[in-house]
CSV table of C-alpha atoms in Angstrom, one decimal:
chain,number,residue,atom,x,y,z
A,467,UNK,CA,0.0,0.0,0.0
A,468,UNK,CA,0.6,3.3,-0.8
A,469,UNK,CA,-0.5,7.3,0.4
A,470,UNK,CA,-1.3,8.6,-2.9
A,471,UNK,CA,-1.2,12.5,-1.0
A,472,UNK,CA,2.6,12.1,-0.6
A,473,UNK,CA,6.0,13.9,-1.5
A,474,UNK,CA,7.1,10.2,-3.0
A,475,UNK,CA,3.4,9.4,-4.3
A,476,UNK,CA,4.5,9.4,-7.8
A,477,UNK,CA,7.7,6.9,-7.1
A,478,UNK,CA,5.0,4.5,-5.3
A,479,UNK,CA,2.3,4.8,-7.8
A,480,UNK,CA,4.5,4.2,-11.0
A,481,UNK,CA,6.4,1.6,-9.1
A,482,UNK,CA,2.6,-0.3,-9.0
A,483,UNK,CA,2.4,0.8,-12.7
A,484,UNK,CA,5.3,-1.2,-14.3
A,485,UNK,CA,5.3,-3.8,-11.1
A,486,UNK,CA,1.8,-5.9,-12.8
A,487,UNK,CA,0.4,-5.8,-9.5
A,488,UNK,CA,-2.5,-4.9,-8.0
A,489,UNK,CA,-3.3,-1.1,-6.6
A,490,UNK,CA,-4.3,-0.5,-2.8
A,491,UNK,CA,-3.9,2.7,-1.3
A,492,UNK,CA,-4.0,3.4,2.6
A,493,UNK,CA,-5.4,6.9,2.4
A,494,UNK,CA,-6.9,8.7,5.2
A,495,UNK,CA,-10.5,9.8,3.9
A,496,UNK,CA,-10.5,12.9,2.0
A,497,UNK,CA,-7.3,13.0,2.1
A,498,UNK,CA,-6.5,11.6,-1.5
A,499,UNK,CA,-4.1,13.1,-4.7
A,500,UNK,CA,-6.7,12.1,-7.4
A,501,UNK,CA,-4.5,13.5,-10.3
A,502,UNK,CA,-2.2,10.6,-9.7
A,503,UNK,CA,-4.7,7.9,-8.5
A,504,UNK,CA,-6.0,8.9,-12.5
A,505,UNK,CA,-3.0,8.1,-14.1
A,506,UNK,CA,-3.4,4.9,-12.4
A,507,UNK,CA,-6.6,3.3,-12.1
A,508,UNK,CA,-9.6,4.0,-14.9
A,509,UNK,CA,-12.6,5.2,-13.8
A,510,UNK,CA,-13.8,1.8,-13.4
A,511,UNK,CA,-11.5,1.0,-11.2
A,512,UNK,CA,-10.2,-1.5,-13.3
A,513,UNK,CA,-6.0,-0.9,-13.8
A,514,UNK,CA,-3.7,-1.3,-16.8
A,515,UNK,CA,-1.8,-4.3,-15.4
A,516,UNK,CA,1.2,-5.2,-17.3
A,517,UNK,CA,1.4,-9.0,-18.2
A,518,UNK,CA,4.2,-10.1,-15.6
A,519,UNK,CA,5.6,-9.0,-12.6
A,520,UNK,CA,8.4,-6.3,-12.8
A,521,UNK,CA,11.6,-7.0,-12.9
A,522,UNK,CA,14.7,-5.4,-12.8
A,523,UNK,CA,17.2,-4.6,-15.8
A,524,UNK,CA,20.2,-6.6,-16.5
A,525,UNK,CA,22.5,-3.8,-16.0
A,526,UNK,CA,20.9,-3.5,-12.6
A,527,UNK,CA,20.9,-7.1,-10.7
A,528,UNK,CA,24.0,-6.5,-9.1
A,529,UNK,CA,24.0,-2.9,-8.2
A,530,UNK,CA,23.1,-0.6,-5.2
A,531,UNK,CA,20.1,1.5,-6.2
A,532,UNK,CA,19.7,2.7,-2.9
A,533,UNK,CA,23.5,3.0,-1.5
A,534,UNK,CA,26.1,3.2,-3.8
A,535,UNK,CA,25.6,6.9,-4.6
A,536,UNK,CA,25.6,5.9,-8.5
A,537,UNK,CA,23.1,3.5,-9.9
A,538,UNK,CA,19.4,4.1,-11.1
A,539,UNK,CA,16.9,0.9,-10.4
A,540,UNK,CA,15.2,0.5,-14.2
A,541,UNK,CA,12.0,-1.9,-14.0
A,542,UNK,CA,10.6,-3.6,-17.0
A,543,UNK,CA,7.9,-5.1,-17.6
A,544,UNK,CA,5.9,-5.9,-21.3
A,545,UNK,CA,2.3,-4.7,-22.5
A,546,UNK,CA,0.3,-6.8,-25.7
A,547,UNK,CA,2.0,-4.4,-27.7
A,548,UNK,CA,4.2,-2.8,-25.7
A,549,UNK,CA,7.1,-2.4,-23.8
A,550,UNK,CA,7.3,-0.3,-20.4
A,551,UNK,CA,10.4,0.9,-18.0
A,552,UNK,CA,10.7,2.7,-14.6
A,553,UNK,CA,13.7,4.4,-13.8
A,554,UNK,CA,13.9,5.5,-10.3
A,555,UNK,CA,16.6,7.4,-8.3
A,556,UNK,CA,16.5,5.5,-4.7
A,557,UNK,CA,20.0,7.2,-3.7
A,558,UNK,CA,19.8,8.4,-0.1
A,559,UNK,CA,16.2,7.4,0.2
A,560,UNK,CA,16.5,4.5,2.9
A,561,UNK,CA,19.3,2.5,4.1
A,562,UNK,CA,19.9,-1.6,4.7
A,563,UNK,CA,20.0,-2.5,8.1
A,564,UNK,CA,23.7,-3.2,9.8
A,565,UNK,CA,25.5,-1.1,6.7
A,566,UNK,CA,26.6,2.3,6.9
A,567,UNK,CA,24.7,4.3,4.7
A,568,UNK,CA,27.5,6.8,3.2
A,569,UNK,CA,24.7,8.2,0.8
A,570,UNK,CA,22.9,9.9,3.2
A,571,UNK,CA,25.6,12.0,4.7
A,572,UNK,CA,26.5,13.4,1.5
A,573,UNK,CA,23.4,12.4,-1.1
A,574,UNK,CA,24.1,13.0,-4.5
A,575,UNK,CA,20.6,15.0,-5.7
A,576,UNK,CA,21.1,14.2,-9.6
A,577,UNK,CA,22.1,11.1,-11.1
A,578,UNK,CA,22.3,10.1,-14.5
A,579,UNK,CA,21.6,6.8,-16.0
A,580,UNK,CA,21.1,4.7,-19.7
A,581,UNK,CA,18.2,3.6,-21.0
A,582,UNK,CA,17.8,1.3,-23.9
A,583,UNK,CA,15.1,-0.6,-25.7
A,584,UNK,CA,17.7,-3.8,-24.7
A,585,UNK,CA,16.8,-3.1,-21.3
A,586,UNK,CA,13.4,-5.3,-21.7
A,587,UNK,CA,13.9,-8.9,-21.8
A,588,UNK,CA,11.5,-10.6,-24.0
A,589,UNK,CA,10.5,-7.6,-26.5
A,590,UNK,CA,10.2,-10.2,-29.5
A,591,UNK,CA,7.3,-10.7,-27.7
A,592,UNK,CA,5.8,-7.8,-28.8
A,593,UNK,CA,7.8,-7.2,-31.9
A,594,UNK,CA,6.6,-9.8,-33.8
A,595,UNK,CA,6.6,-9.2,-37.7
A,596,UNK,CA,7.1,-6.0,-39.4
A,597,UNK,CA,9.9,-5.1,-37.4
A,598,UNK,CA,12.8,-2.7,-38.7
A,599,UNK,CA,14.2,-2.6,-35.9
A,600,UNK,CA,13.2,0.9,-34.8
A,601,UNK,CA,11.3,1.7,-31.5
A,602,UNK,CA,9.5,4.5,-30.7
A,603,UNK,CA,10.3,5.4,-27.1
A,604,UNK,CA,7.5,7.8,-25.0
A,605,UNK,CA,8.4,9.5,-21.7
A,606,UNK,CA,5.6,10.2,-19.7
A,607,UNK,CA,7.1,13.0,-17.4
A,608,UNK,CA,8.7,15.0,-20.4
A,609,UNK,CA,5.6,13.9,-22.9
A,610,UNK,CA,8.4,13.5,-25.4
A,611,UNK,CA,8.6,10.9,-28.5
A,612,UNK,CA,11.6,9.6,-29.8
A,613,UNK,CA,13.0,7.4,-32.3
A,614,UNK,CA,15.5,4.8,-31.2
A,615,UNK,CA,17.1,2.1,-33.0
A,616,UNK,CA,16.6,-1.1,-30.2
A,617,UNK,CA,20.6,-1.5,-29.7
A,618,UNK,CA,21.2,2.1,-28.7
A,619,UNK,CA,20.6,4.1,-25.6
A,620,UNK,CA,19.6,7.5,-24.1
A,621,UNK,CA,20.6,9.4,-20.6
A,622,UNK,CA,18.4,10.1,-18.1
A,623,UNK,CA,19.2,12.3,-15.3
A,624,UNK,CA,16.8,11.9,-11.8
A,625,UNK,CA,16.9,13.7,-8.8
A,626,UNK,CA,16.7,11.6,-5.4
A,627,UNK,CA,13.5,10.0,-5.4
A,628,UNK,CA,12.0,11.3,-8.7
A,629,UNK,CA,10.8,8.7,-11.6
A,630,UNK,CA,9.8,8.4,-15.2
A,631,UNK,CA,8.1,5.5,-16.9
A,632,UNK,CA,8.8,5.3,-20.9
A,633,UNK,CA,6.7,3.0,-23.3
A,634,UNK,CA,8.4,1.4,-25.7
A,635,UNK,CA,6.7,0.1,-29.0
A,636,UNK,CA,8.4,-1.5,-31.8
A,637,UNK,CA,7.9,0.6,-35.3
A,638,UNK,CA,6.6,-1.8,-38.2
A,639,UNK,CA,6.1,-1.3,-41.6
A,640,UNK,CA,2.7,-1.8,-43.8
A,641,UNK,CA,1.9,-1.1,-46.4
A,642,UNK,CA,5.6,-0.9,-47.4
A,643,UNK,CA,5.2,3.1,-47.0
A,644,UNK,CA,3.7,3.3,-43.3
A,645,UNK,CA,5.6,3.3,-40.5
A,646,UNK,CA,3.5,2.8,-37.0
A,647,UNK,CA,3.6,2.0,-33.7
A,648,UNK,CA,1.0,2.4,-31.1
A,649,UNK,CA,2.0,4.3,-27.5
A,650,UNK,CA,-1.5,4.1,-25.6
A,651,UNK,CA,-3.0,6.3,-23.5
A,652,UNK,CA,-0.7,9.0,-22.9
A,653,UNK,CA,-2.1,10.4,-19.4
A,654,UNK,CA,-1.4,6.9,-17.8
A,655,UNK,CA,1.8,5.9,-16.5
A,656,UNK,CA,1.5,2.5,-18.3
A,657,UNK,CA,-0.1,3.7,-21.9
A,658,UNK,CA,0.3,0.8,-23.7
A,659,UNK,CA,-1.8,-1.9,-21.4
A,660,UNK,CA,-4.5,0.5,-23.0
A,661,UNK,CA,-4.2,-1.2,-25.8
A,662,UNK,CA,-6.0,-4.7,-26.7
A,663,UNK,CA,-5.9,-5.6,-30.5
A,664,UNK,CA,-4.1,-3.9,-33.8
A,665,UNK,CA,-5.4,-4.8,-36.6
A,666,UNK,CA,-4.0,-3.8,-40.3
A,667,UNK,CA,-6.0,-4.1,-43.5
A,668,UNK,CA,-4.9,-5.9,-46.4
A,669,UNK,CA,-6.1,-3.9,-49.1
A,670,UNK,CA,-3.3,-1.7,-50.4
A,671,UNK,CA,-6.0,0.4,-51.9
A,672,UNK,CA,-7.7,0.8,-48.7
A,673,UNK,CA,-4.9,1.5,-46.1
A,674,UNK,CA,-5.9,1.8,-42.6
A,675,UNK,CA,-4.9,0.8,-39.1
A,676,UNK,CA,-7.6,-0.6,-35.8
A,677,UNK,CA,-6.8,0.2,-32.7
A,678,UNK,CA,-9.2,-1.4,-29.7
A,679,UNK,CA,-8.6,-0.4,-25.9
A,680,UNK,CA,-10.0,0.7,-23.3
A,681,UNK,CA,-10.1,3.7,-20.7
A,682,UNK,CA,-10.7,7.3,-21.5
A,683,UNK,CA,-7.7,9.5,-22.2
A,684,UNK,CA,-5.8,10.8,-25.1
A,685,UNK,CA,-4.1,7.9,-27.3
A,686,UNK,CA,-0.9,8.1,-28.6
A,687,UNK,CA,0.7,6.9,-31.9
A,688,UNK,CA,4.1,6.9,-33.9
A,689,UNK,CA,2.8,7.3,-37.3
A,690,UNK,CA,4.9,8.4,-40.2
A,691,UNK,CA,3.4,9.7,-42.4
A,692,UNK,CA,0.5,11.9,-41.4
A,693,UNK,CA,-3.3,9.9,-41.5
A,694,UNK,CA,-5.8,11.5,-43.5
A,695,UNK,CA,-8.7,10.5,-41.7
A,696,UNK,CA,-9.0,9.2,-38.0
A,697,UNK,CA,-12.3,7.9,-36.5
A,698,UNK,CA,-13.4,6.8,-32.7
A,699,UNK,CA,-15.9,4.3,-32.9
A,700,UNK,CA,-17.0,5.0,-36.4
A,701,UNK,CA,-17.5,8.8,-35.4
A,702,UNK,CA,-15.0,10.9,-37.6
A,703,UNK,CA,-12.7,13.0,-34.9
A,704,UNK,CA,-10.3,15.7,-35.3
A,705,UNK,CA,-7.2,14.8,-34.2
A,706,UNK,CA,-3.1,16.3,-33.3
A,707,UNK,CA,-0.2,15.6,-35.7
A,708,UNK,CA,3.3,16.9,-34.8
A,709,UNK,CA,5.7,16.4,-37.9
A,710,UNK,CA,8.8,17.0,-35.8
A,711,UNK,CA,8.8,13.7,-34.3
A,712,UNK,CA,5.6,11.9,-36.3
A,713,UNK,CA,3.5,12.2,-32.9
A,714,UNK,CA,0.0,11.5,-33.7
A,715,UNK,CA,-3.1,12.1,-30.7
A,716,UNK,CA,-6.3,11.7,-30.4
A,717,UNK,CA,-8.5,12.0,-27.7
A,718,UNK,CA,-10.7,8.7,-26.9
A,719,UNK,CA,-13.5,10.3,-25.7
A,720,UNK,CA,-15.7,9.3,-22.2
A,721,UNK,CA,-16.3,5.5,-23.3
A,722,UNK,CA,-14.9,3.0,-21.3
A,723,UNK,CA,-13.7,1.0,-25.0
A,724,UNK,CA,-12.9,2.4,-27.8
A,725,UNK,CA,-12.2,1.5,-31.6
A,726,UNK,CA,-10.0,3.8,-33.2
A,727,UNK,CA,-9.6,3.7,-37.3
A,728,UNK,CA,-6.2,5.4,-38.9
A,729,UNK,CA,-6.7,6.2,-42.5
A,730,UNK,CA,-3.6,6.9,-45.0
């Protein structure tokens, strides 16, 4: 359990995120930080479990994350269709009984870390067919997309307990021209376990990409190029394109499921 109206709220609630565990909060009544408790839990109650329990990187196993004054803890865990990783900075947060905790006398308040694609064991899992090789990589505190090939890697600097959560989806090619790969829903810490089935036509004259999830939100792609026509359960909706980085959005709307259609 976990106070959700808390200075380390966030580290506890996106540790429950990319753990695949249930969500149980030991608030005092009214006394509740529902802005994070949203990026958590639908308004259902159900949560976006990921498929396994969490589990921490290689590169990580036999490391200090909460003494050594050095090392970030990075959790993985995989979606249907996507990938997810904590990074955390537990330097100078706690200490292990019977060692001296150096850290804490002279706590190092940014740290900086790698994080790669490689860091989640498994990902052919999710990769399947279609694959280039490319991942498109979304961090949820910055709201940033990136393109990363799977070997390489990117730094990330923390402050003592801070966290981010990125989703990683694998780009695939249809259509030989269209380059895609689904985030989720953006304003939840795990966006991709939004996501239940993606389904591609096979008509080359009639290009279009499914998308069925569930929760309300915003919904995320990597999309290069730019659609032409974008639908929410058959209703035709307006949605964001940002060329810079091929981020394409789209809000869901209030239904608990949703069908979303990506014309080209």
């Amino acid at each position: 359990m976990f106070y959700s109206l808390h200075n380390s709220a966030e580290f506890h609630a996106v540790a429950r995120a990319v753990g695949g565990c249930g969500v149980y909060v030991s608030d005092k009544p009214s006394q509740h930080d529902f802005k994070i408790l949203r990026r958590l839990v639908l308004p259902d109650g159900s949560v976006l479990r990921a498929k396994y329990p969490g589990r921490p990187s290689r590169d990580c196993l036999f490391n200090d994350p909460v003494m050594d004054g050095k090392s970030l803890l990075k959790i993985w865990n995989l979606n249907e269709f996507t990938g997810i990783i904590g990074v955390f900075n537990c330097q100078g947060a706690g200490s292990w009984p019977c060692l001296e905790n150096t850290v804490q006398r002279d706590i190092i308040s940014d740290l900086s870390g790698q994080v790669s694609p490689t860091d989640i064991e498994y990902f052919e899992e999710v990769s399947g067919k279609s694959w280039m090789g490319d991942c498109a990589v979304f961090s949820f505190n910055t709201g940033t997309l990136s393109r990363l090939p799977v070997q390489e890697s990117f730094t990330i600097t923390l402050n003592t307990l801070q966290c981010d959560v990125f989703t990683v989806s694998p780009i695939k090619v249809y259509h030989q021209k269209i380059k895609f790969a689904p985030i989720g829903l953006i304003n939840m810490y795990n966006a991709g376990g939004a996501i239940r089935a993606v389904e591609v036509s096979k008509d080359s004259s009639n290009r279009r990409i499914v998308i069925k999830g569930r929760g309300a939100g915003l919904f995320g792609a990597y999309s290069d190029p730019k659609p032409k026509f974008c639908s929410v359960n058959s209703q035709e909706h307006e949605f964001k394109y940002r060329s810079e980085d091929y981020f394409f959005t789209i809000p869901t709307g209030g239904t608990s499921s949703w069908d979303i259609t990506i014309r080209y």
